[in-house]
């Protein structure tokens, strides 16, 4: 049993705007236990921007978008990495740290994009378009990454596509991200029909209704949203880019067309910004809780493993992306 130090109480001030006082006592025991376990095990918690505020603001060491989490995973001295996010993020951390223990607190934390394509689908695309380079979104399994030339995230997709010096590029598996990138480059993009189950539900009509109901609202949309939604937004970018936009431009009212916890997490640092909150929950991200992070550290589960041969090829695609 870890020695419980009562530090959680002092953390409440940070999150009081987004966690009601009545809910807070349910978190404190797990927070204290996790902070003690991290010290005991020399563990690092990487948390994606879609994690709930008690994880994001109270136990995470590194927070950010998929690109930041991959970058930071590469430069850690920790023995254990806990990925508070979805499975492909934990796999990416493992690819970059083959000798470290990487834990995902719930093996069911998947992703509709990662589930939309297999390694043999990528091989078929290569046969259909010989010689055309393949860019795969990091929201894929290691087996799919292993079949690709280079990975990308929503934060660097345009730069990655343009770095290849090719007139045509296959971009998998997110059809909408591919279309949103195609709108910004002369390079011909060949897409796949994968979609994010969270972002595909936003519509241009949602944005029009929001603008009518909340005059002056600034609309930020993730590039996994359909192109018609991105076209009606004021800005589109990765979760980190949306967060930076709010920090730098300080809109008086803003709506983030993305996963629900994102607004809570950004709102903590911007009391002067009004967040309008129509949002969609990612059921996979929401499988991660303080309780299962604690169990992950106590019982060393679930350790992520990747077949060595697949890992070698997948790592090359991720490292090539990180070099862009
Ligand atoms: P980001 O890389 O922008 O954080 O997006 C990851 C993701 O899963 C969005 O749905
Ligand atoms: Fe996957 Fe969409 Fe959830 Fe992101 S929000 S993890 S892309 S299902």
Short mmCIF file of N, CA and C in Angstrom, two decimals, residues 228-297:
data_model
loop_
_atom_site.label_atom_id
_atom_site.label_comp_id
_atom_site.label_asym_id
_atom_site.label_seq_id
_atom_site.Cartn_x
_atom_site.Cartn_y
_atom_site.Cartn_z
N UNK A 228 -17.09 20.62 -44.24
CA UNK A 228 -18.12 21.68 -44.22
C UNK A 228 -18.15 22.35 -42.84
N UNK A 229 -17.82 21.61 -41.80
CA UNK A 229 -17.78 22.18 -40.44
C UNK A 229 -16.54 23.07 -40.31
N UNK A 230 -15.41 22.56 -40.76
CA UNK A 230 -14.16 23.33 -40.69
C UNK A 230 -14.31 24.63 -41.48
N UNK A 231 -15.01 24.56 -42.63
CA UNK A 231 -15.18 25.75 -43.48
C UNK A 231 -15.96 26.83 -42.75
N UNK A 232 -16.87 26.46 -41.87
CA UNK A 232 -17.69 27.46 -41.16
C UNK A 232 -17.05 27.92 -39.85
N UNK A 233 -15.96 27.27 -39.45
CA UNK A 233 -15.32 27.64 -38.18
C UNK A 233 -14.38 28.84 -38.41
N UNK A 234 -13.96 29.48 -37.31
CA UNK A 234 -13.02 30.60 -37.42
C UNK A 234 -11.59 30.10 -37.45
N UNK A 235 -11.38 28.88 -36.93
CA UNK A 235 -10.01 28.34 -36.86
C UNK A 235 -10.13 26.83 -36.73
N UNK A 236 -9.18 26.12 -37.34
CA UNK A 236 -9.14 24.66 -37.15
C UNK A 236 -7.72 24.25 -36.82
N UNK A 237 -7.57 23.38 -35.85
CA UNK A 237 -6.24 22.92 -35.49
C UNK A 237 -6.33 21.79 -34.49
N UNK A 238 -5.19 21.20 -34.19
CA UNK A 238 -5.11 20.09 -33.24
C UNK A 238 -5.61 20.56 -31.88
N UNK A 239 -5.75 19.63 -30.95
CA UNK A 239 -6.23 20.04 -29.62
C UNK A 239 -5.26 21.04 -28.99
N UNK A 240 -3.95 20.87 -29.22
CA UNK A 240 -2.97 21.82 -28.66
C UNK A 240 -3.10 23.17 -29.35
N UNK A 241 -3.35 23.16 -30.66
CA UNK A 241 -3.48 24.42 -31.39
C UNK A 241 -4.72 25.19 -30.94
N UNK A 242 -5.80 24.46 -30.62
CA UNK A 242 -7.02 25.13 -30.13
C UNK A 242 -6.75 25.77 -28.77
N UNK A 243 -6.04 25.02 -27.93
CA UNK A 243 -5.72 25.53 -26.60
C UNK A 243 -4.83 26.78 -26.71
N UNK A 244 -3.84 26.73 -27.60
CA UNK A 244 -2.96 27.90 -27.81
C UNK A 244 -3.75 29.08 -28.33
N UNK A 245 -4.69 28.82 -29.22
CA UNK A 245 -5.50 29.90 -29.79
C UNK A 245 -6.22 30.65 -28.66
N UNK A 246 -6.82 29.90 -27.75
CA UNK A 246 -7.56 30.55 -26.65
C UNK A 246 -6.58 31.36 -25.78
N UNK A 247 -5.41 30.78 -25.51
CA UNK A 247 -4.43 31.46 -24.66
C UNK A 247 -3.90 32.73 -25.30
N UNK A 248 -3.68 32.70 -26.60
CA UNK A 248 -3.05 33.86 -27.26
C UNK A 248 -4.08 34.90 -27.70
N UNK A 249 -5.23 34.45 -28.25
CA UNK A 249 -6.20 35.41 -28.80
C UNK A 249 -7.25 35.83 -27.78
N UNK A 250 -7.37 35.10 -26.70
CA UNK A 250 -8.32 35.43 -25.64
C UNK A 250 -9.70 35.87 -26.16
N UNK A 251 -10.39 35.03 -26.93
CA UNK A 251 -11.73 35.41 -27.38
C UNK A 251 -12.65 35.57 -26.17
N UNK A 252 -13.63 36.49 -26.22
CA UNK A 252 -14.48 36.66 -25.03
C UNK A 252 -15.42 35.45 -24.88
N UNK A 253 -15.86 34.88 -26.02
CA UNK A 253 -16.70 33.66 -25.98
C UNK A 253 -16.14 32.70 -27.01
N UNK A 254 -16.08 31.45 -26.64
CA UNK A 254 -15.51 30.49 -27.57
C UNK A 254 -16.27 29.17 -27.49
N UNK A 255 -16.31 28.46 -28.60
CA UNK A 255 -16.82 27.09 -28.57
C UNK A 255 -15.78 26.20 -29.24
N UNK A 256 -15.47 25.08 -28.60
CA UNK A 256 -14.51 24.13 -29.15
C UNK A 256 -15.30 22.95 -29.71
N UNK A 257 -15.32 22.79 -31.04
CA UNK A 257 -16.06 21.69 -31.66
C UNK A 257 -15.18 20.45 -31.55
N UNK A 258 -15.26 19.80 -30.40
CA UNK A 258 -14.38 18.66 -30.13
C UNK A 258 -14.90 17.91 -28.91
N UNK A 259 -14.05 17.12 -28.29
CA UNK A 259 -14.46 16.28 -27.15
C UNK A 259 -14.72 17.15 -25.91
N UNK A 260 -15.66 16.71 -25.07
CA UNK A 260 -16.17 17.55 -23.98
C UNK A 260 -15.13 18.03 -22.95
N UNK A 261 -14.21 17.16 -22.55
CA UNK A 261 -13.30 17.54 -21.46
C UNK A 261 -12.33 18.65 -21.87
N UNK A 262 -12.14 18.80 -23.16
CA UNK A 262 -11.20 19.81 -23.65
C UNK A 262 -11.56 21.21 -23.12
N UNK A 263 -12.85 21.57 -23.19
CA UNK A 263 -13.25 22.92 -22.73
C UNK A 263 -12.99 23.06 -21.23
N UNK A 264 -13.30 22.02 -20.45
CA UNK A 264 -13.04 22.08 -19.00
C UNK A 264 -11.56 22.33 -18.74
N UNK A 265 -10.71 21.58 -19.44
CA UNK A 265 -9.27 21.67 -19.17
C UNK A 265 -8.71 23.04 -19.54
N UNK A 266 -9.19 23.60 -20.65
CA UNK A 266 -8.67 24.90 -21.09
C UNK A 266 -9.27 26.00 -20.20
N UNK A 267 -10.54 25.82 -19.81
CA UNK A 267 -11.23 26.85 -19.01
C UNK A 267 -10.52 27.11 -17.67
N UNK A 268 -9.89 26.08 -17.13
CA UNK A 268 -9.20 26.22 -15.84
C UNK A 268 -8.20 27.38 -15.86
N UNK A 269 -7.52 27.56 -16.99
CA UNK A 269 -6.49 28.61 -17.07
C UNK A 269 -7.00 29.93 -17.65
N UNK A 270 -8.30 29.96 -18.03
CA UNK A 270 -8.81 31.18 -18.66
C UNK A 270 -10.15 31.60 -18.09
N UNK A 271 -10.14 32.09 -16.83
CA UNK A 271 -11.41 32.45 -16.19
C UNK A 271 -12.14 33.58 -16.90
N UNK A 272 -11.40 34.36 -17.70
CA UNK A 272 -12.01 35.51 -18.39
C UNK A 272 -12.67 35.13 -19.72
N UNK A 273 -12.55 33.88 -20.14
CA UNK A 273 -13.14 33.45 -21.42
C UNK A 273 -14.42 32.66 -21.12
N UNK A 274 -15.48 32.99 -21.85
CA UNK A 274 -16.75 32.23 -21.66
C UNK A 274 -16.74 31.05 -22.64
N UNK A 275 -16.86 29.85 -22.10
CA UNK A 275 -16.88 28.64 -22.94
C UNK A 275 -18.31 28.21 -23.16
N UNK A 276 -18.73 28.14 -24.42
CA UNK A 276 -20.05 27.61 -24.76
C UNK A 276 -19.79 26.12 -25.01
N UNK A 277 -20.63 25.26 -24.48
CA UNK A 277 -20.22 23.84 -24.46
C UNK A 277 -21.15 22.83 -25.12
N UNK A 278 -21.40 22.95 -26.42
CA UNK A 278 -21.96 21.76 -27.04
C UNK A 278 -20.75 20.90 -27.36
N UNK A 279 -20.75 19.65 -27.03
CA UNK A 279 -19.55 18.86 -27.26
C UNK A 279 -19.99 17.42 -27.40
N UNK A 280 -19.10 16.56 -27.83
CA UNK A 280 -19.40 15.13 -27.92
C UNK A 280 -18.38 14.38 -27.07
N UNK A 281 -18.86 13.39 -26.33
CA UNK A 281 -17.95 12.60 -25.49
C UNK A 281 -17.24 11.53 -26.32
N UNK A 282 -15.97 11.28 -26.05
CA UNK A 282 -15.28 10.13 -26.64
C UNK A 282 -15.38 9.00 -25.61
N UNK A 283 -16.14 7.95 -25.93
CA UNK A 283 -16.33 6.88 -24.94
C UNK A 283 -15.04 6.16 -24.62
N UNK A 284 -14.09 6.21 -25.54
CA UNK A 284 -12.79 5.52 -25.31
C UNK A 284 -11.94 6.30 -24.32
N UNK A 285 -11.84 7.61 -24.55
CA UNK A 285 -11.06 8.45 -23.62
C UNK A 285 -11.66 8.38 -22.21
N UNK A 286 -13.00 8.26 -22.15
CA UNK A 286 -13.67 8.28 -20.85
C UNK A 286 -13.53 6.98 -20.09
N UNK A 287 -12.94 5.97 -20.71
CA UNK A 287 -12.68 4.71 -19.96
C UNK A 287 -11.56 4.88 -18.95
N UNK A 288 -10.75 5.93 -19.13
CA UNK A 288 -9.64 6.14 -18.18
C UNK A 288 -10.15 6.96 -17.00
N UNK A 289 -9.89 6.45 -15.80
CA UNK A 289 -10.36 7.11 -14.58
C UNK A 289 -9.21 7.15 -13.57
N UNK A 290 -9.39 7.97 -12.52
CA UNK A 290 -8.37 7.97 -11.45
C UNK A 290 -8.25 6.56 -10.87
N UNK A 291 -9.41 5.90 -10.70
CA UNK A 291 -9.39 4.58 -10.06
C UNK A 291 -8.57 3.59 -10.88
N UNK A 292 -8.74 3.58 -12.22
CA UNK A 292 -7.95 2.58 -12.95
C UNK A 292 -6.49 3.02 -13.19
N UNK A 293 -6.21 4.31 -13.10
CA UNK A 293 -4.79 4.74 -13.14
C UNK A 293 -4.09 4.22 -11.87
N UNK A 294 -4.79 4.34 -10.75
CA UNK A 294 -4.22 3.85 -9.47
C UNK A 294 -3.94 2.34 -9.55
N UNK A 295 -4.94 1.60 -10.05
CA UNK A 295 -4.76 0.14 -10.15
C UNK A 295 -3.63 -0.18 -11.14
N UNK A 296 -3.53 0.59 -12.22
CA UNK A 296 -2.46 0.36 -13.20
C UNK A 296 -1.10 0.44 -12.50
N UNK A 297 -0.93 1.46 -11.66
CA UNK A 297 0.36 1.63 -10.99
C UNK A 297 0.57 0.59 -9.88
#
